[in-house]
Amino acid sequence: MKQSKDPFEAALEEQEESPPDSPVGEDELTSQTPNEAQNQTDGGQNILVDDDDDDYDDLGPTIKNPSHPSSSSTPKLHSTSVNASVSAAVTNKNKEYDDDEEEENVDVELSKFPSSADPTKMAKMQAILSQFTEDQMSRYESFRRSALQKSNMRRLLVSITGSQKISLPMTIVVCGIAKMFVGELVEKARMVMTERKESGPIRPCHIREAYRRLKLEGKVPKRSVQRLFR
Amino acid sequence: MSNPSTGASSKSKLGSSQPSETSFKRKRGVFQKDLQHMMYGFGDDPNPLPETVALVEDIVVEYVTDLAHKAQDIGAKRGKLSVEDFLYLIRKDIPKLNRCTELLSMQEELKQARKAFEVDEEKLGTLE
């Protein structure tokens, strides 16, 4: 699974809670190292999260945290030390996507919420997420972590516009828009299925019906010229 | 269903002198793996039907194409294509607009964090 959005949030969480030019933050991180699980070998390395795939090929050198979190990092997420929670979140975030423990991921997702969502919202989310079943948790995880690849999107945009100058923010925005569009499609398709009282995997006919309804609602941009030949 | 690859391959022939980096040959299933996870996250089966995924991919590509064309029309007045054009296009759709502004602000923060990291690393390097 791709992790393109969540690293943003992880870094955002860290960014908001520790000022950017804080050697203090660094020292705290390194001092936490003996307490933290062995994973955090170098405090400095934990500040940044990056994907281990080509989503970040536009950006500078990627820094990877190779180790897996141990369960001892989970309580750290609630510790008063902000950096500890950040680095633990970073560690949890940056591993290869094997969700060994759902509980860990619960806390990871929570601590990644931007604090523009105030603590009450976070508390609400925490309350909700703690009630999730395994199935719900895995689905939520897929929802959060899935994303369209930025490189593919960039290639598509270049071929559409004919211009090479597709900036990174543009790619990110279009990926986000496309993901939400997929969400609308799938949700509407599920609604169509319940109307028709069918069950099981979604079939193309449901998607087509959902697409038709979205078009009626005006959520799909209309072409000024009809697409005659596909 | 009609075969989009024929139309797309004619598109790619125009730019086929360039490597496939720029000419998008519209291979089947460019987004397929990601879309499977995404559809599961949004409510589909853990294993969506392949034809469903292919259809969704076609729809998404068409959506992005139309969006980009419209954005280009808007951007042409200004001179070049920018993010603002996309944001203008989805202005009516509040959830999407909020999500995009959130993504953009997070990206800014990430950039700042990275810059700070570079500075810190330098400091560490010189200290040690």
XYZ file of C-alpha atoms in Angstrom:
358
model
C 0.000 0.000 0.000
C 1.191 3.452 -0.627
C 1.734 5.935 2.107
C 1.708 9.291 0.597
C -0.747 11.212 2.677
C 0.020 9.944 6.075
C 3.656 10.968 6.118
C 2.400 14.478 5.599
C 0.285 14.223 8.652
C 2.999 12.635 10.673
C 5.387 15.371 9.754
C 2.709 17.930 10.323
C 2.106 16.664 13.790
C 5.787 16.852 14.482
C 6.067 20.203 12.824
C 3.379 21.802 14.846
C 4.567 20.531 18.124
C 8.257 21.122 17.818
C 9.503 24.345 16.279
C 11.457 23.815 13.099
C 14.792 25.065 14.289
C 14.871 23.267 17.570
C 18.103 21.611 18.480
C 16.248 21.106 21.742
C 13.853 18.860 19.940
C 16.752 16.920 18.585
C 18.348 16.546 21.984
C 15.119 15.350 23.442
C 14.864 12.828 20.723
C 18.338 11.545 21.301
C 17.772 11.485 25.026
C 14.659 9.487 24.471
C 16.611 6.919 22.578
C 17.568 4.765 25.501
C 13.981 4.833 26.726
C 12.428 4.296 23.389
C 12.527 1.024 21.700
C 15.769 0.173 20.052
C 14.308 1.191 16.730
C 15.166 4.804 17.142
C 18.842 4.540 16.749
C 19.430 8.040 15.574
C 17.139 10.714 16.880
C 17.968 12.966 14.022
C 16.830 10.444 11.543
C 13.395 10.241 12.959
C 12.353 13.743 12.285
C 11.415 13.148 8.740
C 9.232 10.540 7.300
C 9.368 9.494 3.763
C 7.821 6.856 1.684
C 9.783 3.913 0.663
C 8.377 4.086 -2.807
C 8.719 6.531 -5.611
C 6.096 8.913 -4.369
C 8.750 11.266 -3.194
C 10.988 11.155 -6.182
C 10.427 14.829 -6.737
C 11.732 15.730 -3.346
C 15.134 15.601 -1.812
C 16.874 12.618 -0.324
C 14.597 10.340 1.540
C 15.324 9.271 5.024
C 14.135 5.869 6.052
C 13.663 4.425 9.406
C 14.420 0.834 8.784
C 13.386 -0.728 12.026
C 10.038 -1.942 13.164
C 8.345 -0.471 16.170
C 8.052 -2.658 19.192
C 5.020 -2.615 21.360
C 6.835 -0.549 23.930
C 6.537 2.413 21.662
C 2.793 2.438 22.006
C 2.611 3.890 25.500
C 5.133 6.469 24.444
C 2.575 7.948 22.157
C 0.672 9.192 25.113
C 3.671 10.422 26.983
C 3.998 14.040 27.818
C 7.105 14.351 25.767
C 5.892 15.515 22.453
C 8.892 14.418 20.553
C 8.615 10.936 21.842
C 5.138 10.659 20.522
C 6.242 12.196 17.294
C 9.159 9.903 16.796
C 7.137 6.884 17.759
C 4.500 7.924 15.311
C 7.166 8.440 12.743
C 8.596 5.038 13.422
C 5.230 3.438 13.217
C 4.441 5.327 10.113
C 7.561 4.691 8.228
C 7.871 0.938 8.460
C 6.885 -1.350 5.662
C 3.222 -1.730 5.793
C 2.792 -4.865 7.849
C 0.258 -4.075 10.469
C 1.437 -6.427 13.147
C -0.731 -4.884 15.760
C -3.884 -3.028 15.039
C -3.652 -1.253 18.355
C -0.401 0.398 17.410
C -1.860 1.618 14.191
C -4.816 3.025 16.056
C -2.536 5.203 18.056
C -0.471 6.076 15.045
C -3.468 7.329 13.156
C -4.566 9.329 16.145
C -1.339 11.067 16.859
C -1.095 12.025 13.256
C -4.162 14.205 13.314
C -3.226 17.806 12.770
C -3.796 19.848 15.838
C -5.972 22.181 13.880
C -8.334 19.532 15.077
C -8.466 20.483 18.707
C -7.983 17.982 21.503
C -11.709 17.394 21.741
C -11.794 16.203 18.176
C -8.795 14.041 18.821
C -10.460 12.637 21.892
C -13.561 11.909 19.866
C -11.558 10.178 17.191
C -9.746 8.192 19.797
C -13.019 7.134 21.353
C -14.374 6.049 18.022
C -11.246 4.306 16.860
C -10.900 2.336 20.034
C -14.298 0.816 19.378
C -13.457 -0.426 15.944
C -13.508 -4.087 15.149
C -10.610 -5.702 13.324
C -12.471 -5.478 10.080
C -13.355 -1.850 10.507
C -9.838 -1.020 11.554
C -8.301 -2.586 8.508
C -10.751 -0.837 6.261
C -10.056 2.471 7.905
C -6.380 1.859 7.488
C -6.812 1.177 3.803
C -8.808 4.333 3.538
C -6.150 6.433 5.173
C -3.121 4.927 3.573
C -4.257 4.347 0.051
C -3.422 6.950 -2.517
C -2.826 7.278 -6.174
C 0.800 7.342 -7.116
C 2.101 10.802 -7.664
C 4.465 9.704 -10.413
C 1.686 8.093 -12.408
C -0.507 11.104 -11.906
C 2.239 13.399 -12.989
C 2.774 11.373 -16.126
C -0.926 11.496 -16.869
C -1.103 15.238 -16.350
C 1.902 15.830 -18.557
C 0.349 13.805 -21.325
C -2.954 15.658 -20.973
C -1.658 19.158 -20.819
C 1.317 18.660 -23.064
C 3.348 20.835 -20.754
C 6.227 19.505 -18.735
C 5.755 22.003 -15.972
C 3.548 20.144 -13.598
C 4.424 21.291 -10.132
C 4.420 19.004 -7.157
C 1.530 20.753 -5.375
C -0.527 20.310 -8.492
C 0.122 16.595 -8.537
C -0.718 16.313 -4.887
C -3.938 18.244 -5.299
C -5.070 16.212 -8.265
C -4.296 12.976 -6.476
C -6.369 14.173 -3.554
C -9.252 15.200 -5.754
C -9.164 11.912 -7.609
C -9.149 9.941 -4.391
C -12.187 11.765 -3.113
C -13.883 11.205 -6.426
C -13.251 7.483 -6.138
C -14.762 7.667 -2.691
C -17.872 9.330 -4.003
C -18.179 6.730 -6.733
C -17.789 3.778 -4.428
C -20.140 5.144 -1.808
C -22.791 5.891 -4.364
C -22.323 2.468 -5.877
C -22.909 0.949 -2.454
C -26.067 3.012 -2.122
C -27.234 1.740 -5.483
C -26.542 -1.792 -4.341
C -28.617 -1.412 -1.214
C -31.418 0.045 -3.256
C -31.351 -2.947 -5.529
C -30.936 -5.191 -2.498
C -27.820 -6.826 -3.816
C -24.754 -7.822 -1.928
C -21.181 -8.855 -2.508
C -18.480 -7.056 -4.432
C -19.390 -4.011 -6.399
C -20.083 -4.733 -10.034
C -19.506 -2.451 -12.994
C -23.215 -1.847 -13.445
C -23.362 -0.292 -10.000
C -20.433 1.932 -10.767
C -22.035 3.020 -14.003
C -25.248 3.870 -12.258
C -23.352 5.761 -9.596
C -21.446 7.645 -12.258
C -24.645 8.534 -14.014
C -26.114 9.893 -10.815
C -23.012 11.897 -10.058
C -23.230 13.412 -13.487
C -26.801 14.424 -12.809
C -25.718 16.026 -9.579
C -23.111 17.974 -11.465
C -20.134 16.589 -9.629
C -18.457 15.405 -12.803
C -17.027 18.050 -15.105
C -18.863 18.039 -18.368
C -17.035 18.100 -21.607
C -17.807 20.994 -23.820
C -17.260 18.734 -26.810
C -18.779 15.311 -26.780
C -16.348 12.456 -26.639
C -17.266 10.602 -29.811
C -14.687 7.885 -30.146
C -13.009 6.240 -27.244
C -16.783 -1.759 -23.591
C -14.929 0.178 -26.230
C -11.219 -0.133 -26.256
C -9.569 2.992 -24.964
C -6.074 1.760 -25.684
C -6.475 2.237 -29.432
C -7.398 5.850 -28.972
C -4.625 6.350 -26.540
C -2.027 4.649 -28.687
C -2.788 7.072 -31.473
C -2.208 9.791 -28.933
C 1.077 8.252 -27.977
C 2.195 7.949 -31.591
C 2.357 11.695 -31.815
C 4.856 11.833 -29.010
C 6.346 8.408 -29.507
C 9.731 9.768 -30.406
C 10.081 10.594 -26.766
C 10.559 7.929 -24.147
C 7.463 6.539 -22.501
C 8.111 8.896 -19.636
C 6.289 11.611 -21.484
C 4.026 9.666 -23.800
C 1.473 8.022 -21.627
C 0.801 4.760 -23.407
C -2.297 4.176 -21.301
C -1.337 0.741 -20.183
C -4.061 -1.208 -18.524
C -4.090 -0.870 -14.793
C -1.828 2.080 -14.195
C -3.609 2.791 -10.966
C -4.885 -0.672 -10.468
C -3.042 -1.699 -7.344
C -3.677 1.560 -5.583
C -7.278 1.576 -6.643
C -7.902 -1.836 -5.159
C -6.810 -0.701 -1.732
C -8.644 2.542 -2.130
C -11.900 0.922 -3.076
C -11.637 -1.410 -0.147
C -11.088 1.552 2.098
C -14.165 3.257 0.740
C -16.484 0.312 1.183
C -15.938 -2.291 -1.466
C -14.958 -5.890 -0.944
C -11.433 -6.649 0.211
C -10.908 -8.007 -3.282
C -12.775 -5.877 -5.759
C -13.684 -7.397 -9.086
C -11.051 -6.658 -11.712
C -13.592 -5.352 -14.168
C -14.866 -2.961 -11.545
C -11.364 -1.694 -10.863
C -10.730 -1.264 -14.574
C -13.946 0.685 -14.965
C -13.184 2.911 -12.013
C -9.735 3.556 -13.395
C -11.193 4.576 -16.742
C -13.645 6.871 -15.059
C -10.969 8.437 -12.901
C -8.655 9.000 -15.844
C -11.467 10.589 -17.770
C -12.323 12.737 -14.774
C -8.763 13.907 -14.359
C -8.509 14.535 -18.080
C -11.614 16.685 -18.152
C -10.532 18.480 -15.038
C -7.094 19.183 -16.445
C -8.506 20.420 -19.730
C -10.834 22.785 -17.965
C -8.032 23.967 -15.720
C -5.900 24.541 -18.743
C -8.602 26.679 -20.322
C -8.758 28.764 -17.217
C -5.008 28.902 -16.874
C -4.547 29.919 -20.480
C -5.905 33.344 -19.643
C -3.263 33.728 -17.008
C -0.536 32.276 -19.140
C 0.217 28.958 -17.565
C -1.382 26.240 -15.558
C -1.297 26.587 -11.822
C -2.773 24.987 -8.763
C -5.198 27.856 -8.374
C -6.984 26.767 -11.503
C -7.738 23.380 -10.036
C -8.880 24.931 -6.807
C -11.152 27.237 -8.710
C -12.714 24.301 -10.497
C -13.641 22.477 -7.330
C -14.721 25.560 -5.444
C -18.302 24.372 -5.370
C -17.382 21.066 -3.810
C -16.678 21.974 -0.210
C -15.226 18.660 1.046
C -12.813 18.490 -1.858
C -11.821 22.098 -1.458
C -11.139 21.687 2.222
C -9.152 18.546 1.627
C -7.039 20.245 -1.026
C -6.256 23.231 1.128
C -5.358 20.869 3.916
C -3.042 18.900 1.629
C -1.378 22.039 0.387
C -0.788 23.424 3.845
C 0.598 20.082 5.001
C 2.934 20.024 2.070
C 4.175 23.462 3.021
C 4.800 22.320 6.565
C 6.650 19.283 5.310
C 8.856 21.480 3.198
C 9.623 23.624 6.209
C 10.371 20.588 8.285
C 12.722 19.283 5.661
C 14.533 22.565 5.439
C 14.889 22.619 9.174
C 16.196 19.085 9.100
C 18.863 19.972 6.601
C 19.953 22.846 8.778
C 20.027 20.680 11.866
C 21.954 17.986 10.133
C 24.518 20.494 9.095
C 24.777 21.681 12.652
C 25.218 18.153 13.883
C 27.803 17.471 11.249
C 29.870 20.492 12.175
C 29.559 19.827 15.889
C 30.697 16.256 15.604
